[in-house]
Coordinates of C-alpha atoms in Angstrom, one line a residue:
X1 CA 2.3 16.2 7.1
X2 CA 3.7 19.5 5.7
X3 CA 0.9 22.0 5.3
X4 CA 0.3 25.7 4.7
X5 CA -2.6 27.8 6.1
X6 CA -3.1 31.2 4.6
X7 CA -5.8 34.0 4.7
X8 CA -8.8 34.1 6.9
X9 CA -12.5 34.4 7.0
X10 CA -15.7 32.4 7.6
X11 CA -15.0 30.0 4.7
X12 CA -12.1 27.5 4.6
X13 CA -10.9 25.9 1.4
X14 CA -9.1 22.5 1.7
X15 CA -7.0 21.9 -1.4
X16 CA -6.0 18.4 -2.6
X17 CA -2.9 18.4 -4.9
X18 CA -2.5 16.4 -8.0
X19 CA -0.4 13.3 -7.9
X20 CA 3.2 13.9 -6.8
X21 CA 2.7 17.7 -7.0
X22 CA 3.7 19.9 -4.0
X23 CA 1.4 22.4 -2.4
X24 CA 3.3 25.2 -4.2
X25 CA 1.7 24.1 -7.5
X26 CA -1.5 25.9 -6.6
X27 CA 0.3 29.3 -6.9
X28 CA -1.9 32.2 -7.9
X29 CA -5.2 30.4 -7.5
X30 CA -4.5 29.8 -3.8
X31 CA -3.4 33.4 -3.4
X32 CA -6.7 34.6 -5.0
X33 CA -8.8 32.4 -2.7
X34 CA -6.9 33.5 0.4
X35 CA -7.9 37.1 -0.2
X36 CA -11.3 36.5 1.4
X37 CA -11.1 33.0 2.9
X38 CA -8.8 30.6 4.7
X39 CA -6.9 28.3 2.4
X40 CA -5.4 25.1 3.7
X41 CA -3.1 23.1 1.4
X42 CA -0.9 20.1 2.3
X43 CA 1.6 17.8 0.7
X44 CA 0.2 14.3 0.4
X45 CA 2.3 11.4 1.4
X46 CA 5.8 11.3 -0.2
X47 CA 5.0 14.5 -2.3
X48 CA 6.7 17.8 -1.6
X49 CA 7.9 17.9 2.0
X50 CA 5.8 15.1 3.5
X51 CA 7.4 11.7 4.0
X52 CA 5.7 8.4 4.7
X53 CA 6.6 4.7 4.6
X54 CA 4.8 1.8 2.9
X55 CA 1.8 1.6 0.6
X56 CA -1.0 4.1 1.0
X57 CA -4.4 4.7 -0.7
X58 CA -6.9 7.5 -1.3
X59 CA -8.5 6.4 2.0
X60 CA -5.3 7.2 3.8
X61 CA -5.0 10.6 2.1
X62 CA -8.6 11.4 3.1
X63 CA -7.9 10.3 6.7
X64 CA -4.8 12.5 6.8
X65 CA -6.9 15.5 5.7
X66 CA -9.5 14.7 8.4
X67 CA -6.8 14.7 11.1
X68 CA -5.3 17.9 9.7
X69 CA -8.6 19.7 10.1
X70 CA -8.8 18.3 13.7
X71 CA -5.3 19.5 14.4
X72 CA -6.2 23.1 13.2
X73 CA -9.6 23.1 14.9
X74 CA -11.5 23.5 11.6
X75 CA -15.0 21.9 11.5
X76 CA -15.9 22.2 7.8
X77 CA -14.4 23.2 4.5
X78 CA -15.0 23.5 0.8
X79 CA -12.8 20.8 -0.7
X80 CA -11.0 21.5 -4.0
X81 CA -9.2 18.7 -5.8
X82 CA -7.0 18.9 -8.9
X83 CA -6.4 15.8 -11.1
X84 CA -5.6 12.9 -8.8
X85 CA -6.4 15.2 -5.9
X86 CA -10.0 15.3 -7.3
X87 CA -10.2 11.6 -6.6
X88 CA -8.9 12.2 -3.0
X89 CA -11.5 15.0 -2.6
X90 CA -14.3 12.6 -3.6
X91 CA -13.1 10.0 -1.1
X92 CA -12.9 12.6 1.6
X93 CA -16.4 13.8 0.8
X94 CA -17.7 10.2 0.8
X95 CA -16.1 9.4 4.2
X96 CA -16.4 12.7 5.9
X97 CA -19.5 14.5 4.5
X98 CA -20.2 16.2 7.8
X99 CA -17.0 18.2 7.2
X100 CA -17.8 19.3 3.7
X101 CA -19.7 22.5 2.7
X102 CA -19.1 21.9 -1.1
X103 CA -16.8 20.2 -3.5
X104 CA -14.8 21.5 -6.5
X105 CA -13.2 19.0 -8.8
X106 CA -10.7 20.2 -11.5
X107 CA -9.5 18.0 -14.4
X108 CA -10.0 14.7 -12.7
X109 CA -10.0 11.5 -14.8
X110 CA -10.3 7.9 -14.0
X111 CA -13.2 6.3 -16.0
X112 CA -11.9 7.1 -19.5
X113 CA -8.3 6.6 -20.7
X114 CA -6.1 9.7 -21.3
X115 CA -5.9 10.9 -24.8
X116 CA -2.4 12.2 -24.6
X117 CA 0.0 11.0 -27.3
X118 CA 2.4 8.3 -26.1
X119 CA 5.3 9.9 -28.1
X120 CA 4.7 13.2 -26.4
X121 CA 5.0 11.6 -23.0
X122 CA 8.2 9.8 -24.0
X123 CA 9.7 13.1 -25.2
X124 CA 8.7 14.6 -21.8
X125 CA 10.4 11.9 -19.9
X126 CA 13.5 11.8 -22.2
X127 CA 14.0 15.6 -21.7
X128 CA 13.7 15.2 -17.9
X129 CA 16.2 12.4 -17.8
X130 CA 18.7 14.2 -20.0
X131 CA 18.3 17.5 -18.1
X132 CA 17.3 19.4 -21.2
X133 CA 15.1 22.1 -19.5
X134 CA 14.1 23.8 -22.7
X135 CA 12.9 20.7 -24.4
X136 CA 11.2 19.6 -21.3
X137 CA 9.2 22.8 -21.0
X138 CA 8.1 22.4 -24.6
X139 CA 6.9 18.9 -23.8
X140 CA 5.1 20.1 -20.6
X141 CA 3.1 22.5 -22.6
X142 CA 2.3 19.9 -25.3
X143 CA 1.2 17.3 -22.8
X144 CA -0.5 19.2 -20.0
X145 CA -1.6 22.6 -21.3
X146 CA -3.7 24.2 -24.0
X147 CA -1.8 25.3 -27.1
X148 CA -0.2 28.7 -26.6
X149 CA -0.3 28.9 -22.8
X150 CA 3.4 29.8 -22.6
X151 CA 2.9 32.7 -25.0
X152 CA -0.4 33.9 -23.4
X153 CA 1.0 33.9 -19.8
X154 CA 4.7 33.3 -19.8
X155 CA 5.1 34.3 -16.1
X156 CA 2.6 31.7 -14.9
X157 CA 3.9 29.0 -17.3
X158 CA 7.4 29.7 -16.0
X159 CA 6.3 29.4 -12.4
X160 CA 4.6 26.1 -13.1
X161 CA 7.6 24.7 -14.8
X162 CA 9.9 25.9 -11.9
X163 CA 7.8 24.1 -9.3
X164 CA 7.7 20.8 -11.2
X165 CA 11.3 20.9 -12.3
X166 CA 12.4 21.4 -8.7
X167 CA 10.0 18.8 -7.3
X168 CA 10.3 15.8 -9.6
X169 CA 8.1 12.8 -8.9
X170 CA 9.5 10.6 -6.2
X171 CA 10.2 7.0 -7.1
X172 CA 9.2 5.7 -3.6
X173 CA 5.5 6.8 -3.9
X174 CA 3.5 3.6 -3.5
X175 CA -0.2 3.8 -4.1
X176 CA -2.7 1.1 -3.3
X177 CA -4.7 0.6 -6.6
X178 CA -7.6 -1.0 -4.9
X179 CA -9.2 2.4 -4.1
X180 CA -9.8 4.2 -7.4
X181 CA -12.5 6.1 -9.1
X182 CA -15.5 3.9 -9.7
X183 CA -19.3 3.9 -9.3
X184 CA -18.8 2.5 -5.8
X185 CA -18.4 6.1 -4.5
X186 CA -18.8 8.6 -7.3
X187 CA -21.9 10.6 -6.5
X188 CA -22.8 8.8 -3.2
X189 CA -22.3 12.0 -1.2
X190 CA -25.0 14.5 -2.0
X191 CA -22.8 17.6 -1.7
X192 CA -23.1 20.6 -4.0
X193 CA -20.3 20.2 -6.5
X194 CA -18.6 22.4 -9.1
X195 CA -16.7 20.6 -11.9
X196 CA -14.1 22.7 -13.8
X197 CA -12.4 21.1 -16.8
X198 CA -10.1 22.5 -19.6
X199 CA -11.3 21.9 -23.1
X200 CA -7.8 20.6 -24.0
X201 CA -7.4 18.3 -21.0
X202 CA -5.8 15.1 -22.2
X203 CA -5.9 13.4 -18.8
X204 CA -9.2 14.5 -17.3
X205 CA -10.7 14.6 -20.8
X206 CA -14.2 16.0 -21.7
X207 CA -15.5 12.4 -21.6
X208 CA -14.5 12.1 -17.9
X209 CA -16.0 15.5 -17.2
X210 CA -19.4 14.6 -18.7
X211 CA -19.4 11.2 -17.0
X212 CA -18.7 12.7 -13.5
X213 CA -21.3 15.4 -14.1
X214 CA -23.8 12.7 -14.8
X215 CA -22.8 10.7 -11.7
X216 CA -22.9 13.5 -9.2
X217 CA -26.5 14.6 -8.8
X218 CA -25.9 18.2 -7.5
X219 CA -23.2 19.2 -9.8
X220 CA -22.5 22.0 -12.3
X221 CA -19.9 21.7 -15.1
X222 CA -17.8 24.6 -16.3
X223 CA -15.6 24.1 -19.3
X224 CA -12.6 26.5 -19.8
X225 CA -11.9 26.8 -23.5
X226 CA -8.2 27.8 -23.4
X227 CA -7.0 25.3 -20.8
X228 CA -5.7 21.8 -20.5
X229 CA -4.9 19.5 -17.6
X230 CA -3.2 22.3 -15.7
X231 CA -6.4 24.3 -15.7
X232 CA -6.0 25.5 -12.1
X233 CA -3.0 27.5 -13.3
X234 CA -4.0 28.2 -16.9
X235 CA -7.1 30.1 -15.9
X236 CA -6.6 31.3 -12.3
X237 CA -8.8 34.4 -12.4
X238 CA -11.6 32.6 -14.2
X239 CA -11.6 29.6 -11.8
X240 CA -11.4 31.9 -8.7
X241 CA -14.4 33.7 -10.0
X242 CA -16.3 30.5 -10.7
X243 CA -15.5 29.2 -7.2
X244 CA -16.6 32.5 -5.7
X245 CA -20.0 32.3 -7.4
X246 CA -20.3 28.6 -6.3
X247 CA -19.5 29.3 -2.7
X248 CA -21.8 32.4 -2.5
X249 CA -24.7 30.0 -3.0
X250 CA -23.7 27.6 -0.3
X251 CA -25.0 27.8 3.3
X252 CA -22.7 29.7 5.6
X253 CA -19.9 27.6 7.0
X254 CA -20.0 26.8 10.7
X255 CA -16.3 27.9 10.8
X256 CA -13.7 26.7 13.3
X257 CA -14.4 24.6 16.3
X258 CA -11.7 26.4 18.3

């Protein structure tokens, strides 16, 4: 498992990437969190620089994270999941609640269908296949971001596109669909939870946000007005501040076991 540990402090954040995205995707948000805490991020199976064989499930990703914490001598962490990584974070919290101080879920869907336009997705895929970077970036914004993100923050938008363009989804990723978001585990772990969603998220969607907020008893929902599915990059400063407020109310972490 390819991982990166940065920063230091009493608190550890364990980041779960979105589907097929490498750990570099977290960018400035990880940097902000690492100013006062330890930030641990890793490439899930067959994403980024981690390679694996065969079919795997969210259970396997959660187990990988548990073993990674063991490897680094970390007892507990605040888990943060983006998109598909939010599903992995929920499974990790369900199966290893003794390792979790709190949970942050950003833009995770599953119960309600995406609202993204099929033609926009096709344009995105066509541009990637043809190697038309300019058209592809236009489609990335249309599909994954709030309108105007590239103009509001061209540097961050460019960084996001660079990461995805240089780490295209691998065709050999094989997920086991039997473990997916459902009432079978949503909300079972009574862990303080912060939900962060973009108003323009076409994958997580406001409907998914409201449903998850209702399912998790100890949760707080924050909606970012000028953000979409890539909310963790579209609103880095705001999200870092929200996470800071959230963690300030949690009991002090027990820290590392070594």
